[in-house]
Amino acid sequence: MQLSTKHLLGIRDLTPQDIQLILTTAGHFKEVLQRPVKKVPTLRDITIVNLFYENSTRTRMSFELAEKRLSADVMNFSASASSVSKGETLLDTVNNILSMKVDMVVMRHSASGAPHFLAKHIPASIVNAGDGINEHPTQALLDAFSIQEKLGSLEGKKIALIGDIMHSRVALSNIYLLKKMGAEVMVAGPPTLIPKYMKESFDVEVEYNLQKALEWCDVANVLRIQLERQNQVLFSSLREYNLAYGVKREVLDKLKKEIVIMHPGPINRGVELDSDVADSKQSIILQQVENGVAVRMAVLYLLAGGNANAN
Ligand code: CP
């Protein structure tokens, strides 16, 4: 089987079959990553550039490791250390890189739609590593893989996305993916951080009470408060946000069941998530990071034209 698309621009464009193929292939690669020799020759002779116009720790390192595990040739580009500071455009930058015979571009950009723009203008496959407040497809794929690994399946599971829904590309990609795969989705947080159109446009539950959201869900995916994307005051203070919407031990202890805690990182400890929850055995945050490598190996392999036999 092959993906129905040449690029991974967003979960919105994927079919449920595409998503299942990526998750199944990631399972094969996770098995490869448990072996003493973790490297496979699958993408030998493929050159990939990681084009990061916005800061990243997890996504960037995870893509680079995935590419190296697949034996691809890897180039890393940081906008802050490049000729972008001299005024070079995105298209000129990429065309210069492509003239060095690059096959795939992994791109993070603060502008929503930047990877879609590139895909229209260059022949290489583009992988969106997060664009503005639009999508972060590989984060949603690794979140789904981690939920499946923990709970056995996505179908019928209740997933609450908690916090700054308005500015979160992770939220949008998760909503598209989870709905396509038959999960029930709730968005929860303060009314000022949840767009008014969520229920009508995305067919998700909306809840403004944290305790009720946690009682409803099997999995709480707690999202970072994105202060860098907020140009107006949307809640009174970080301390008050933590009091009303911070996921903390005493809130979880009131529940009748043990729920799974996720967070895409980086965590604002003591704001959206307290340390005694983030570091508890209920949390699968570091498993999410581990699974990110296998998921990104699967995406790169499939976009390069592979099939489901990962080894
Ligand atoms: N989850 C995530 O995208 O983290 P980074 O910004 O560190 O890549």
mmCIF file of N, CA and C in Angstrom, residues 12 15 50 67 96 164 172 189 196 206 217 219 227 238 270 289:
data_model
loop_
_atom_site.group_PDB
_atom_site.id
_atom_site.type_symbol
_atom_site.label_atom_id
_atom_site.label_comp_id
_atom_site.label_asym_id
_atom_site.label_seq_id
_atom_site.Cartn_x
_atom_site.Cartn_y
_atom_site.Cartn_z
ATOM 1 N N ARG A 12 -5.646 16.878 7.789
ATOM 2 C CA ARG A 12 -6.864 17.178 7.035
ATOM 3 C C ARG A 12 -6.885 16.488 5.665
ATOM 4 N N THR A 15 -6.463 10.258 4.294
ATOM 5 C CA THR A 15 -7.613 9.370 4.450
ATOM 6 C C THR A 15 -7.386 8.522 5.714
ATOM 7 N N ASN A 50 16.171 19.609 6.767
ATOM 8 C CA ASN A 50 15.297 20.042 7.862
ATOM 9 C C ASN A 50 15.358 21.557 7.920
ATOM 10 N N GLU A 67 15.665 10.316 10.235
ATOM 11 C CA GLU A 67 16.351 10.331 8.926
ATOM 12 C C GLU A 67 17.657 9.530 9.007
ATOM 13 N N ASN A 96 17.496 27.403 -3.766
ATOM 14 C CA ASN A 96 18.952 27.248 -3.641
ATOM 15 C C ASN A 96 19.311 25.910 -3.010
ATOM 16 N N ASP A 164 -5.114 25.680 25.639
ATOM 17 C CA ASP A 164 -5.087 26.751 24.636
ATOM 18 C C ASP A 164 -5.428 26.189 23.251
ATOM 19 N N LEU A 172 -5.616 21.122 16.442
ATOM 20 C CA LEU A 172 -6.315 20.960 15.161
ATOM 21 C C LEU A 172 -5.950 19.631 14.502
ATOM 22 N N GLY A 189 -11.318 24.076 28.337
ATOM 23 C CA GLY A 189 -10.451 25.175 28.742
ATOM 24 C C GLY A 189 -11.283 26.417 28.964
ATOM 25 N N LYS A 196 -15.311 29.925 19.128
ATOM 26 C CA LYS A 196 -16.770 29.731 19.245
ATOM 27 C C LYS A 196 -17.293 28.657 18.284
ATOM 28 N N VAL A 206 -17.603 20.499 23.781
ATOM 29 C CA VAL A 206 -16.914 21.670 24.344
ATOM 30 C C VAL A 206 -17.243 21.746 25.834
ATOM 31 N N CYS A 217 -13.219 11.889 30.186
ATOM 32 C CA CYS A 217 -12.240 11.353 29.220
ATOM 33 C C CYS A 217 -11.517 10.088 29.695
ATOM 34 N N VAL A 219 -8.385 9.857 28.090
ATOM 35 C CA VAL A 219 -7.054 10.449 27.880
ATOM 36 C C VAL A 219 -7.191 11.964 27.940
ATOM 37 N N LEU A 227 1.973 31.580 24.987
ATOM 38 C CA LEU A 227 2.049 33.021 25.251
ATOM 39 C C LEU A 227 2.628 33.790 24.065
ATOM 40 N N LEU A 238 -1.071 33.704 34.955
ATOM 41 C CA LEU A 238 -0.699 32.285 34.859
ATOM 42 C C LEU A 238 -1.108 31.542 36.125
ATOM 43 N N GLY A 270 3.670 23.817 36.280
ATOM 44 C CA GLY A 270 3.010 24.697 37.256
ATOM 45 C C GLY A 270 2.028 25.656 36.608
ATOM 46 N N VAL A 289 7.446 11.067 23.064
ATOM 47 C CA VAL A 289 8.696 11.508 22.417
ATOM 48 C C VAL A 289 9.400 10.307 21.776
#
